[in-house]
Amino acid sequence: MRLSRYFLPVLKETPSEAQIASHRLMLRAGMIKQSSAGIYSWLPLGFKVLRKLENIVHEEQVRAGHIPMLMPTLQSADLWRESGRYDAYGPEMLRIRDRQDRDLLYGPTNEELITDIFRSHVGSYRDLPLTLYHIQWKFRDEIRPRFGVMRGREFLMKDGYNFDLTKEDALHAYNRHLVSYLRTYERMGLQAIPMRAESGPIGGDNTHEFLVLAETGESGVFYDSEITDLRFGDREIDYNSVEQCAEILEEFTSRYARTDDMHDQDAFEAQVPEDRRREARGIEVGQIFYFGTKYSEPMGATVQGPDGKAVPVHMGSHGIGVSRLVGAIIEASHDEKGIIWPEGVTPFHAGIVNLKQGDSEADGACEAIYASLQALGLEPLYDDRDERAGGKFATMDLIGLPWRITVGPRGLKNGVVELTSRRTSQSEELPPEQAVEKLAKIYL
Ligand code: ATP
Ligand code: MG
């Protein structure tokens, strides 16, 4: 993409309404624009990151054997009356009436809808296990939407639902989700720690939240510092292996880690030596639940078991806050100059800064680098505007591309360009082909 043709409405001023870094930076970098309280348009740069996160989520869900689909945002109130949640959900639910006077709602979550799909089409235990998921916009009329996309009213969530014959099978689905989430967050360059949490309006007693540690997080957390040394890494995983998934769950959840509503100071002190006790804040980026037959029973989602008897299926639901993650990644990775994207989620792989637009040699070198990066399947953002170098650097630093190639007449005289890491600020001078090769090694 050439910056002169792109739509990147960066702001010079720091927007006064934004209280935390990620919100400020997303506005300044032209990623989002608020349309009304807690509702945002995703401008091209923000949209690109959102799509990257969605792709990672899809890939990891499919790898775990989960099946993608898409349910609507608007749902019929009748389904929610069946589960008893229409009245229970309260003012967070946006209720709508259509021209036929039928009650609709903008889905805050999808347990009812998916259970209805399941009961209409699945009748035998032979069709289990089954896990379906989608990535769809949700609406919750939050009392205090704030921090930009972190606590929006309209937000993008991946929500997945498992259907199993027995509790044991459903707990394997729970473990499988935990493992797939660990992989997902690590690919986004994040450490998200599974913590014991409260289940809220979804219900059930088996639940973990995934928290990214950050001072600006809304959740208070208590944990054993040893947890922060754990990495999933690139280990092989067989998602059908009950044993392997259970082992990984054990590895990542056996140490004390709880959100404040589940915190128990006595247990904390008994389990964790004093020098490893941490009290901090975190951003909730996902949650998994096992809730058994809470929905399948009242809604009649049964299958015929091996003995011919109809039994309600055991279910769980599992969410990832896709749009919140954009903010969470920035909270975890920025400095005073702007965003620092982890390589796995960056909107463009590298920026090209032409120090002397209009100089035929510099223009030619930039075009050649641009073309070779594209030929490799990488996406460069070429700042081809006729602007001062300082302004170009400031824009690149603000939007946070992990790598920048700087091209100017002086370097070209010696046959070199400069490759700079956004994270370390370290630069090295290289012939243009070698800079391209280095990026290929990093990304491909
Ligand atoms: P919270 O406690 O932050 O209100 P929740 O526990 O009600 O969230 P879940 O039902 O677990 O949310 O939804 C799954 C994920 O969706 C959450 O882990 C979070 O990352 C994301 N999410 C929930 N509410 C919002 C929101 N208002 N804005 C953006 N993302 C959200
Ligand atoms: Mg939650």
Tab-separated table of C-alpha atoms and ligand atoms in Angstrom:
chain	number	residue	atom	x	y	z
A	1	MET	CA	0.000	0.000	0.000
A	2	ARG	CA	1.196	3.487	-0.831
A	3	LEU	CA	0.523	5.902	1.982
A	4	SER	CA	-0.363	8.664	-0.499
A	5	ARG	CA	-3.324	6.530	-1.626
A	6	TYR	CA	-4.287	5.052	1.717
A	7	PHE	CA	-6.808	6.333	4.233
A	8	LEU	CA	-4.875	6.892	7.442
A	9	PRO	CA	-6.375	9.856	9.290
A	10	VAL	CA	-3.755	10.247	12.041
A	11	LEU	CA	-4.392	12.878	14.690
A	12	LYS	CA	-1.696	15.311	15.814
A	13	GLU	CA	-3.432	16.188	19.062
A	14	THR	CA	-3.987	13.749	21.874
A	15	PRO	CA	-7.745	13.253	22.121
A	16	SER	CA	-8.871	14.453	25.523
A	17	GLU	CA	-11.653	11.883	25.973
A	18	ALA	CA	-9.231	8.957	25.991
A	19	GLN	CA	-8.023	7.901	29.438
A	20	ILE	CA	-5.758	4.993	28.600
A	21	ALA	CA	-2.891	4.491	26.163
A	22	SER	CA	-4.573	2.012	23.840
A	23	HIS	CA	-7.619	4.214	23.361
A	24	ARG	CA	-5.475	7.289	22.754
A	25	LEU	CA	-3.215	5.481	20.332
A	26	MET	CA	-6.047	3.859	18.396
A	27	LEU	CA	-7.632	7.278	17.870
A	28	ARG	CA	-4.335	8.986	17.059
A	29	ALA	CA	-3.263	6.260	14.638
A	30	GLY	CA	-6.538	6.565	12.739
A	31	MET	CA	-7.674	3.027	13.592
A	32	ILE	CA	-11.150	3.768	14.919
A	33	LYS	CA	-13.714	6.512	15.106
A	34	GLN	CA	-16.445	6.586	17.702
A	35	SER	CA	-19.910	6.786	16.174
A	36	SER	CA	-21.767	6.881	19.490
A	37	ALA	CA	-20.969	5.841	23.056
A	38	GLY	CA	-19.236	2.451	22.937
A	39	ILE	CA	-19.862	2.020	19.198
A	40	TYR	CA	-17.020	2.418	16.738
A	41	SER	CA	-16.248	2.440	13.058
A	42	TRP	CA	-13.127	0.485	12.256
A	43	LEU	CA	-11.057	2.605	9.889
A	44	PRO	CA	-8.777	0.775	7.437
A	45	LEU	CA	-5.743	0.365	9.710
A	46	GLY	CA	-7.823	-0.820	12.671
A	47	PHE	CA	-9.869	-3.083	10.460
A	48	LYS	CA	-6.714	-4.742	9.156
A	49	VAL	CA	-5.591	-5.635	12.683
A	50	LEU	CA	-9.070	-6.834	13.602
A	51	ARG	CA	-9.089	-9.131	10.547
A	52	LYS	CA	-5.656	-10.498	11.474
A	53	LEU	CA	-6.864	-11.374	14.952
A	54	GLU	CA	-9.990	-12.982	13.515
A	55	ASN	CA	-7.823	-15.104	11.211
A	56	ILE	CA	-5.657	-16.315	14.052
A	57	VAL	CA	-8.761	-17.190	16.061
A	58	HIS	CA	-10.259	-19.070	13.099
A	59	GLU	CA	-7.062	-20.995	12.399
A	60	GLU	CA	-6.661	-22.090	15.993
A	61	GLN	CA	-10.308	-23.047	16.378
A	62	VAL	CA	-10.277	-25.129	13.213
A	63	ARG	CA	-7.008	-26.728	14.331
A	64	ALA	CA	-8.780	-27.805	17.526
A	65	GLY	CA	-11.535	-29.450	15.466
A	66	HIS	CA	-14.175	-26.759	15.991
A	67	ILE	CA	-16.527	-25.884	13.133
A	68	PRO	CA	-17.095	-22.288	11.953
A	69	MET	CA	-20.552	-20.955	11.124
A	70	LEU	CA	-22.397	-17.651	11.420
A	71	MET	CA	-25.471	-16.758	13.445
A	72	PRO	CA	-27.346	-13.449	13.143
A	73	THR	CA	-26.949	-10.471	15.460
A	74	LEU	CA	-30.711	-10.128	15.958
A	75	GLN	CA	-32.464	-12.872	17.871
A	76	SER	CA	-36.041	-13.665	18.761
A	77	ALA	CA	-37.012	-12.957	22.375
A	78	ASP	CA	-39.056	-16.170	22.458
A	79	LEU	CA	-35.943	-18.330	22.583
A	80	TRP	CA	-34.681	-16.374	25.562
A	81	ARG	CA	-38.026	-16.789	27.284
A	82	GLU	CA	-37.572	-20.554	26.974
A	83	SER	CA	-34.262	-20.484	28.827
A	84	GLY	CA	-35.592	-17.972	31.348
A	85	ARG	CA	-32.910	-15.425	30.532
A	86	TYR	CA	-35.097	-12.848	28.771
A	87	ASP	CA	-36.070	-11.307	32.069
A	88	ALA	CA	-32.955	-12.347	33.955
A	89	TYR	CA	-30.481	-10.573	31.656
A	90	GLY	CA	-31.495	-7.083	32.684
A	91	PRO	CA	-30.832	-3.673	31.131
A	92	GLU	CA	-27.617	-4.782	29.410
A	93	MET	CA	-29.750	-6.423	26.761
A	94	LEU	CA	-30.849	-4.211	23.889
A	95	ARG	CA	-34.477	-5.033	23.214
A	96	ILE	CA	-36.069	-4.174	19.896
A	97	ARG	CA	-39.628	-4.432	18.565
A	98	ASP	CA	-40.253	-4.993	14.866
A	99	ARG	CA	-43.210	-3.704	12.765
A	100	GLN	CA	-45.216	-6.854	13.537
A	101	ASP	CA	-44.822	-6.081	17.234
A	102	ARG	CA	-42.546	-9.028	17.761
A	103	ASP	CA	-39.861	-8.809	20.418
A	104	LEU	CA	-36.312	-9.086	19.195
A	105	LEU	CA	-32.992	-8.470	20.847
A	106	TYR	CA	-29.465	-7.740	19.686
A	107	GLY	CA	-27.576	-10.820	20.886
A	108	PRO	CA	-25.257	-10.294	23.863
A	109	THR	CA	-24.277	-13.990	23.529
A	110	ASN	CA	-25.699	-17.018	21.697
A	111	GLU	CA	-26.390	-19.998	23.989
A	112	GLU	CA	-30.121	-19.998	23.195
A	113	LEU	CA	-29.743	-19.643	19.442
A	114	ILE	CA	-27.154	-22.393	19.137
A	115	THR	CA	-29.144	-24.709	21.389
A	116	ASP	CA	-32.156	-24.193	19.126
A	117	ILE	CA	-30.079	-25.050	16.048
A	118	PHE	CA	-28.751	-28.117	17.793
A	119	ARG	CA	-32.121	-29.455	18.935
A	120	SER	CA	-33.571	-28.970	15.431
A	121	HIS	CA	-30.923	-31.033	13.691
A	122	VAL	CA	-29.114	-33.402	16.041
A	123	GLY	CA	-30.842	-36.394	17.539
A	124	SER	CA	-28.292	-39.113	18.187
A	125	TYR	CA	-25.240	-39.504	20.375
A	126	ARG	CA	-23.463	-40.692	17.212
A	127	ASP	CA	-23.370	-37.067	16.017
A	128	LEU	CA	-21.371	-36.059	19.085
A	129	PRO	CA	-18.982	-34.601	20.031
A	130	LEU	CA	-19.781	-31.369	18.235
A	131	THR	CA	-18.325	-27.896	18.701
A	132	LEU	CA	-19.644	-25.006	16.649
A	133	TYR	CA	-18.422	-21.434	16.795
A	134	HIS	CA	-18.753	-18.103	15.103
A	135	ILE	CA	-17.165	-14.674	15.191
A	136	GLN	CA	-19.951	-12.138	15.314
A	137	TRP	CA	-20.801	-8.713	16.701
A	138	LYS	CA	-22.483	-8.599	20.077
A	139	PHE	CA	-24.293	-5.818	21.837
A	140	ARG	CA	-24.328	-5.227	25.566
A	141	ASP	CA	-25.706	-1.955	26.782
A	142	GLU	CA	-22.848	-1.478	29.240
A	143	ILE	CA	-23.591	1.064	31.928
A	144	ARG	CA	-20.155	2.598	31.486
A	145	PRO	CA	-18.707	2.032	28.024
A	146	ARG	CA	-15.124	3.257	28.197
A	147	PHE	CA	-11.511	2.767	27.233
A	148	GLY	CA	-12.411	2.662	23.534
A	149	VAL	CA	-12.875	-0.834	22.138
A	150	MET	CA	-11.963	-2.400	25.488
A	151	ARG	CA	-15.409	-1.901	26.916
A	152	GLY	CA	-17.619	-1.157	23.971
A	153	ARG	CA	-21.330	-1.651	23.670
A	154	GLU	CA	-21.035	-3.214	20.226
A	155	PHE	CA	-18.043	-5.560	20.121
A	156	LEU	CA	-16.724	-8.516	18.174
A	157	MET	CA	-16.565	-11.850	19.937
A	158	LYS	CA	-15.693	-15.359	19.001
A	159	ASP	CA	-18.152	-17.586	20.795
A	160	GLY	CA	-18.051	-21.350	20.588
A	161	TYR	CA	-20.371	-24.014	21.982
A	162	ASN	CA	-19.640	-27.654	22.639
A	163	PHE	CA	-22.247	-30.424	22.744
A	164	ASP	CA	-21.296	-33.700	24.363
A	165	LEU	CA	-22.998	-36.842	25.603
A	166	THR	CA	-21.379	-36.929	29.020
A	167	LYS	CA	-19.898	-34.561	31.532
A	168	GLU	CA	-16.545	-36.230	30.988
A	169	ASP	CA	-16.627	-35.538	27.252
A	170	ALA	CA	-17.708	-31.953	27.863
A	171	LEU	CA	-14.794	-31.460	30.245
A	172	HIS	CA	-12.444	-32.623	27.509
A	173	ALA	CA	-14.017	-29.975	25.258
A	174	TYR	CA	-13.361	-27.463	28.050
A	175	ASN	CA	-9.714	-28.489	28.269
A	176	ARG	CA	-9.364	-28.432	24.489
A	177	HIS	CA	-10.617	-24.862	24.450
A	178	LEU	CA	-8.188	-23.861	27.155
A	179	VAL	CA	-5.288	-25.276	25.148
A	180	SER	CA	-6.426	-23.664	21.902
A	181	TYR	CA	-6.781	-20.307	23.662
A	182	LEU	CA	-3.236	-20.502	25.034
A	183	ARG	CA	-1.975	-21.001	21.485
A	184	THR	CA	-4.192	-18.244	20.126
A	185	TYR	CA	-3.009	-15.562	22.539
A	186	GLU	CA	0.637	-16.518	22.178
A	187	ARG	CA	0.378	-16.137	18.402
A	188	MET	CA	-0.881	-12.609	19.052
A	189	GLY	CA	2.247	-11.880	21.060
A	190	LEU	CA	0.347	-11.905	24.338
A	191	GLN	CA	0.596	-13.699	27.610
A	192	ALA	CA	-2.952	-14.383	28.793
A	193	ILE	CA	-3.117	-16.228	32.099
A	194	PRO	CA	-6.038	-18.567	32.794
A	195	MET	CA	-7.535	-17.696	36.177
A	196	ARG	CA	-10.384	-19.069	38.204
A	197	ALA	CA	-13.308	-16.733	37.847
A	198	GLU	CA	-16.968	-16.222	38.522
A	199	SER	CA	-19.425	-17.375	35.888
A	200	GLY	CA	-21.829	-14.409	35.797
A	201	PRO	CA	-25.052	-14.637	33.746
A	202	ILE	CA	-23.757	-17.500	31.571
A	203	GLY	CA	-23.980	-19.860	34.565
A	204	GLY	CA	-22.100	-23.008	35.557
A	205	ASP	CA	-19.276	-23.565	37.998
A	206	ASN	CA	-16.343	-24.619	35.851
A	207	THR	CA	-14.878	-21.512	34.386
A	208	HIS	CA	-11.588	-19.787	33.703
A	209	GLU	CA	-10.966	-16.279	32.481
A	210	PHE	CA	-7.864	-15.388	30.472
A	211	LEU	CA	-6.173	-12.247	31.710
A	212	VAL	CA	-3.514	-10.056	30.189
A	213	LEU	CA	-1.664	-8.286	32.980
A	214	ALA	CA	-1.894	-4.498	32.586
A	215	GLU	CA	-2.130	-1.620	35.022
A	216	THR	CA	-5.156	-0.288	33.197
A	217	GLY	CA	-7.016	-3.618	33.405
A	218	GLU	CA	-10.467	-3.573	34.970
A	219	SER	CA	-10.064	-6.817	36.919
A	220	GLY	CA	-8.117	-7.203	40.129
A	221	VAL	CA	-6.055	-10.407	40.083
A	222	PHE	CA	-4.034	-12.459	42.557
A	223	TYR	CA	-1.481	-14.996	41.347
A	224	ASP	CA	1.673	-16.961	41.925
A	225	SER	CA	4.453	-15.204	40.007
A	226	GLU	CA	5.742	-18.562	38.732
A	227	ILE	CA	2.831	-18.575	36.321
A	228	THR	CA	4.343	-15.817	34.250
A	229	ASP	CA	7.236	-18.135	33.316
A	230	LEU	CA	4.940	-20.599	31.538
A	231	ARG	CA	4.932	-20.633	27.733
A	232	PHE	CA	2.939	-22.826	25.402
A	233	GLY	CA	5.582	-22.474	22.676
A	234	ASP	CA	5.480	-24.537	19.528
A	235	ARG	CA	4.819	-27.907	21.136
A	236	GLU	CA	2.861	-30.472	19.149
A	237	ILE	CA	-0.626	-31.059	20.361
A	238	ASP	CA	-3.178	-33.720	19.544
A	239	TYR	CA	-6.533	-32.188	20.375
A	240	ASN	CA	-8.177	-35.609	20.418
A	241	SER	CA	-5.930	-36.708	23.231
A	242	VAL	CA	-7.892	-36.414	26.465
A	243	GLU	CA	-4.716	-37.005	28.429
A	244	GLN	CA	-2.589	-34.413	26.689
A	245	CYS	CA	-5.213	-31.660	26.948
A	246	ALA	CA	-5.767	-32.459	30.631
A	247	GLU	CA	-2.023	-32.331	31.292
A	248	ILE	CA	-1.711	-28.923	29.717
A	249	LEU	CA	-4.687	-27.652	31.686
A	250	GLU	CA	-3.036	-28.937	34.834
A	251	GLU	CA	0.271	-27.298	33.947
A	252	PHE	CA	-1.317	-23.898	33.349
A	253	THR	CA	-3.948	-23.871	36.096
A	254	SER	CA	-2.476	-25.699	39.083
A	255	ARG	CA	-0.833	-22.599	40.557
A	256	TYR	CA	-2.869	-20.008	42.387
A	257	ALA	CA	-4.381	-17.473	39.953
A	258	ARG	CA	-7.762	-15.905	40.591
A	259	THR	CA	-9.716	-12.802	39.791
A	260	ASP	CA	-10.768	-10.743	42.812
A	261	ASP	CA	-14.307	-12.135	42.986
A	262	MET	CA	-12.902	-15.651	43.528
A	263	HIS	CA	-9.921	-14.611	45.611
A	264	ASP	CA	-9.412	-16.328	48.949
A	265	GLN	CA	-6.623	-14.730	50.968
A	266	ASP	CA	-6.134	-17.730	53.269
A	267	ALA	CA	-5.740	-20.141	50.381
A	268	PHE	CA	-3.410	-17.659	48.661
A	269	GLU	CA	-1.149	-17.474	51.693
A	270	ALA	CA	-1.254	-21.222	52.250
A	271	GLN	CA	-0.407	-22.081	48.640
A	272	VAL	CA	2.039	-19.388	47.569
A	273	PRO	CA	5.297	-18.427	49.318
A	274	GLU	CA	5.292	-14.751	50.186
A	275	ASP	CA	7.922	-13.651	47.682
A	276	ARG	CA	5.877	-15.108	44.819
A	277	ARG	CA	2.516	-13.568	45.786
A	278	ARG	CA	1.366	-10.948	43.324
A	279	GLU	CA	-1.599	-8.643	43.360
A	280	ALA	CA	-2.129	-6.830	40.071
A	281	ARG	CA	-4.624	-5.793	37.441
A	282	GLY	CA	-5.598	-7.547	34.244
A	283	ILE	CA	-7.662	-7.296	31.079
A	284	GLU	CA	-10.081	-10.156	30.477
A	285	VAL	CA	-9.597	-11.314	26.889
A	286	GLY	CA	-11.504	-14.583	27.020
A	287	GLN	CA	-13.477	-16.978	29.166
A	288	ILE	CA	-14.403	-20.647	29.000
A	289	PHE	CA	-17.349	-22.320	30.735
A	290	TYR	CA	-18.697	-25.768	31.338
A	291	PHE	CA	-22.345	-25.476	32.378
A	292	GLY	CA	-23.698	-28.965	31.832
A	293	THR	CA	-27.390	-29.122	31.016
A	294	LYS	CA	-28.338	-25.574	32.051
A	295	TYR	CA	-29.687	-24.754	28.572
A	296	SER	CA	-30.208	-28.188	27.045
A	297	GLU	CA	-32.611	-29.251	29.779
A	298	PRO	CA	-35.120	-26.349	29.691
A	299	MET	CA	-34.825	-26.103	25.920
A	300	GLY	CA	-35.165	-29.820	25.223
A	301	ALA	CA	-31.817	-30.305	23.503
A	302	THR	CA	-31.546	-34.056	23.916
A	303	VAL	CA	-29.951	-36.903	22.023
A	304	GLN	CA	-30.738	-40.559	22.019
A	305	GLY	CA	-27.979	-42.255	24.015
A	306	PRO	CA	-26.483	-45.713	23.261
A	307	ASP	CA	-29.224	-47.295	25.396
A	308	GLY	CA	-31.976	-45.642	23.333
A	309	LYS	CA	-32.961	-43.206	26.099
A	310	ALA	CA	-33.137	-39.458	25.414
A	311	VAL	CA	-30.681	-37.451	27.515
A	312	PRO	CA	-29.967	-33.720	27.606
A	313	VAL	CA	-26.543	-32.903	26.197
A	314	HIS	CA	-23.703	-31.461	28.243
A	315	MET	CA	-22.626	-28.068	27.015
A	316	GLY	CA	-20.082	-25.347	27.480
A	317	SER	CA	-19.462	-21.987	25.901
A	318	HIS	CA	-16.205	-20.289	25.190
A	319	GLY	CA	-15.564	-16.683	24.246
A	320	ILE	CA	-12.690	-14.606	22.961
A	321	GLY	CA	-13.010	-10.819	22.933
A	322	VAL	CA	-11.657	-10.187	19.453
A	323	SER	CA	-12.183	-6.417	19.319
A	324	ARG	CA	-11.076	-5.941	22.939
A	325	LEU	CA	-7.866	-7.784	22.066
A	326	VAL	CA	-6.814	-4.994	19.704
A	327	GLY	CA	-6.774	-2.658	22.705
A	328	ALA	CA	-5.237	-5.258	25.018
A	329	ILE	CA	-2.322	-5.866	22.642
A	330	ILE	CA	-1.631	-2.139	22.517
A	331	GLU	CA	-1.814	-1.833	26.316
A	332	ALA	CA	0.786	-4.593	26.528
A	333	SER	CA	2.971	-3.254	23.723
A	334	HIS	CA	3.533	0.465	23.227
A	335	ASP	CA	5.902	3.260	24.232
A	336	GLU	CA	5.704	7.051	24.371
A	337	LYS	CA	5.989	7.283	20.573
A	338	GLY	CA	3.161	4.928	19.734
A	339	ILE	CA	2.110	1.352	19.159
A	340	ILE	CA	4.563	-1.554	18.798
A	341	TRP	CA	2.770	-4.371	16.967
A	342	PRO	CA	3.857	-7.933	17.611
A	343	GLU	CA	4.830	-9.457	14.262
A	344	GLY	CA	1.912	-11.907	14.295
A	345	VAL	CA	-0.742	-9.189	14.178
A	346	THR	CA	0.867	-6.180	12.529
A	347	PRO	CA	-1.325	-4.440	9.931
A	348	PHE	CA	1.641	-4.126	7.531
A	349	HIS	CA	4.819	-6.142	7.736
A	350	ALA	CA	7.166	-3.209	7.202
A	351	GLY	CA	7.172	0.486	6.465
A	352	ILE	CA	9.280	1.986	3.715
A	353	VAL	CA	10.313	5.579	4.308
A	354	ASN	CA	11.619	7.534	1.358
A	355	LEU	CA	13.750	10.380	2.727
A	356	LYS	CA	13.785	12.253	-0.567
A	357	GLN	CA	10.616	11.789	-2.521
A	358	GLY	CA	11.168	12.879	-6.122
A	359	ASP	CA	14.843	11.920	-6.162
A	360	SER	CA	14.960	9.408	-8.968
A	361	GLU	CA	17.437	7.105	-7.273
A	362	ALA	CA	15.615	7.064	-3.939
A	363	ASP	CA	12.238	6.614	-5.645
A	364	GLY	CA	13.632	3.776	-7.770
A	365	ALA	CA	15.141	1.978	-4.768
A	366	CYS	CA	11.882	2.300	-2.795
A	367	GLU	CA	9.851	0.964	-5.710
A	368	ALA	CA	12.198	-2.012	-6.048
A	369	ILE	CA	11.987	-2.859	-2.329
A	370	TYR	CA	8.223	-2.411	-2.401
A	371	ALA	CA	7.919	-4.777	-5.373
A	372	SER	CA	10.203	-7.451	-3.922
A	373	LEU	CA	8.410	-7.498	-0.571
A	374	GLN	CA	5.083	-7.846	-2.358
A	375	ALA	CA	6.463	-10.597	-4.580
A	376	LEU	CA	7.250	-12.513	-1.376
A	377	GLY	CA	3.656	-12.139	-0.234
A	378	LEU	CA	4.492	-9.505	2.369
A	379	GLU	CA	2.567	-6.259	2.732
A	380	PRO	CA	4.691	-3.124	2.947
A	381	LEU	CA	3.378	0.346	3.666
A	382	TYR	CA	5.359	2.762	1.518
A	383	ASP	CA	5.405	6.355	2.742
A	384	ASP	CA	5.686	8.017	-0.663
A	385	ARG	CA	4.357	11.375	0.482
A	386	ASP	CA	6.292	14.549	-0.081
A	387	GLU	CA	6.883	15.239	3.611
A	388	ARG	CA	9.723	15.910	6.002
A	389	ALA	CA	11.634	12.874	7.242
A	390	GLY	CA	10.730	13.711	10.849
A	391	GLY	CA	7.016	13.614	10.092
A	392	LYS	CA	7.347	10.318	8.252
A	393	PHE	CA	9.245	8.738	11.149
A	394	ALA	CA	6.695	10.009	13.641
A	395	THR	CA	3.846	8.458	11.658
A	396	MET	CA	5.650	5.119	11.375
A	397	ASP	CA	6.435	5.119	15.106
A	398	LEU	CA	2.842	5.974	15.942
A	399	ILE	CA	1.271	3.232	13.831
A	400	GLY	CA	3.837	0.781	15.168
A	401	LEU	CA	4.961	-1.406	12.261
A	402	PRO	CA	7.643	-3.727	13.670
A	403	TRP	CA	10.163	-2.938	10.896
A	404	ARG	CA	11.061	0.154	8.936
A	405	ILE	CA	13.277	0.419	5.870
A	406	THR	CA	14.650	3.910	5.430
A	407	VAL	CA	15.900	4.850	1.979
A	408	GLY	CA	17.844	8.033	1.193
A	409	PRO	CA	20.316	9.323	-1.369
A	410	ARG	CA	23.218	9.328	1.091
A	411	GLY	CA	22.903	5.637	1.974
A	412	LEU	CA	22.238	4.644	-1.608
A	413	LYS	CA	25.596	6.154	-2.601
A	414	ASN	CA	27.138	3.412	-0.466
A	415	GLY	CA	24.638	0.862	-1.714
A	416	VAL	CA	22.760	0.584	1.601
A	417	VAL	CA	19.409	1.272	3.229
A	418	GLU	CA	18.597	1.215	6.925
A	419	LEU	CA	16.526	-1.499	8.587
A	420	THR	CA	15.142	-0.446	11.979
A	421	SER	CA	13.344	-2.429	14.625
A	422	ARG	CA	10.443	-0.526	16.167
A	423	ARG	CA	10.787	-2.463	19.417
A	424	THR	CA	14.507	-1.970	20.063
A	425	SER	CA	15.091	1.135	17.888
A	426	GLN	CA	18.202	-0.611	16.642
A	427	SER	CA	19.188	0.045	13.034
A	428	GLU	CA	21.459	-1.734	10.666
A	429	GLU	CA	22.712	-0.688	7.267
A	430	LEU	CA	22.271	-3.280	4.549
A	431	PRO	CA	22.072	-3.527	0.783
A	432	PRO	CA	18.358	-3.372	-0.146
A	433	GLU	CA	18.196	-7.052	-1.187
A	434	GLN	CA	19.552	-8.131	2.190
A	435	ALA	CA	17.009	-6.022	4.037
A	436	VAL	CA	14.268	-7.741	2.067
A	437	GLU	CA	15.799	-11.155	2.768
A	438	LYS	CA	15.973	-10.413	6.453
A	439	LEU	CA	12.262	-9.552	6.550
A	440	ALA	CA	11.497	-12.712	4.595
A	441	LYS	CA	13.345	-14.719	7.264
A	442	ILE	CA	11.443	-13.015	10.049
A	443	TYR	CA	7.989	-13.431	8.573
A	444	LEU	CA	7.986	-16.448	6.251
B	1	ATP	P1	-16.596	-8.346	31.396
B	1	ATP	O1	-16.455	-9.023	32.732
B	1	ATP	O2	-15.342	-7.656	30.939
B	1	ATP	O3	-17.821	-7.480	31.305
B	1	ATP	P2	-17.832	-10.739	30.485
B	1	ATP	O4	-17.233	-11.698	31.441
B	1	ATP	O5	-19.198	-10.235	30.729
B	1	ATP	O6	-16.841	-9.492	30.321
B	1	ATP	P3	-17.987	-12.806	28.469
B	1	ATP	O7	-19.430	-13.083	28.429
B	1	ATP	O8	-17.084	-13.735	29.173
B	1	ATP	O9	-17.732	-11.301	28.991
B	1	ATP	O10	-17.508	-12.549	26.960
B	1	ATP	C1	-16.347	-13.114	26.366
B	1	ATP	C2	-15.307	-12.063	26.071
B	1	ATP	O11	-15.848	-10.960	25.341
B	1	ATP	C3	-14.748	-11.424	27.322
B	1	ATP	O12	-13.723	-12.227	27.854
B	1	ATP	C4	-14.210	-10.105	26.809
B	1	ATP	O13	-12.903	-10.279	26.280
B	1	ATP	C5	-15.154	-9.769	25.664
B	1	ATP	N1	-16.086	-8.712	26.096
B	1	ATP	C6	-17.089	-8.807	26.988
B	1	ATP	N2	-17.738	-7.640	27.144
B	1	ATP	C7	-17.102	-6.764	26.299
B	1	ATP	C8	-17.302	-5.388	25.999
B	1	ATP	N3	-18.274	-4.690	26.582
B	1	ATP	N4	-16.480	-4.812	25.081
B	1	ATP	C9	-15.517	-5.535	24.483
B	1	ATP	N5	-15.280	-6.830	24.733
B	1	ATP	C10	-16.058	-7.448	25.630
B	2	MG	MG	-16.209	-13.161	31.041
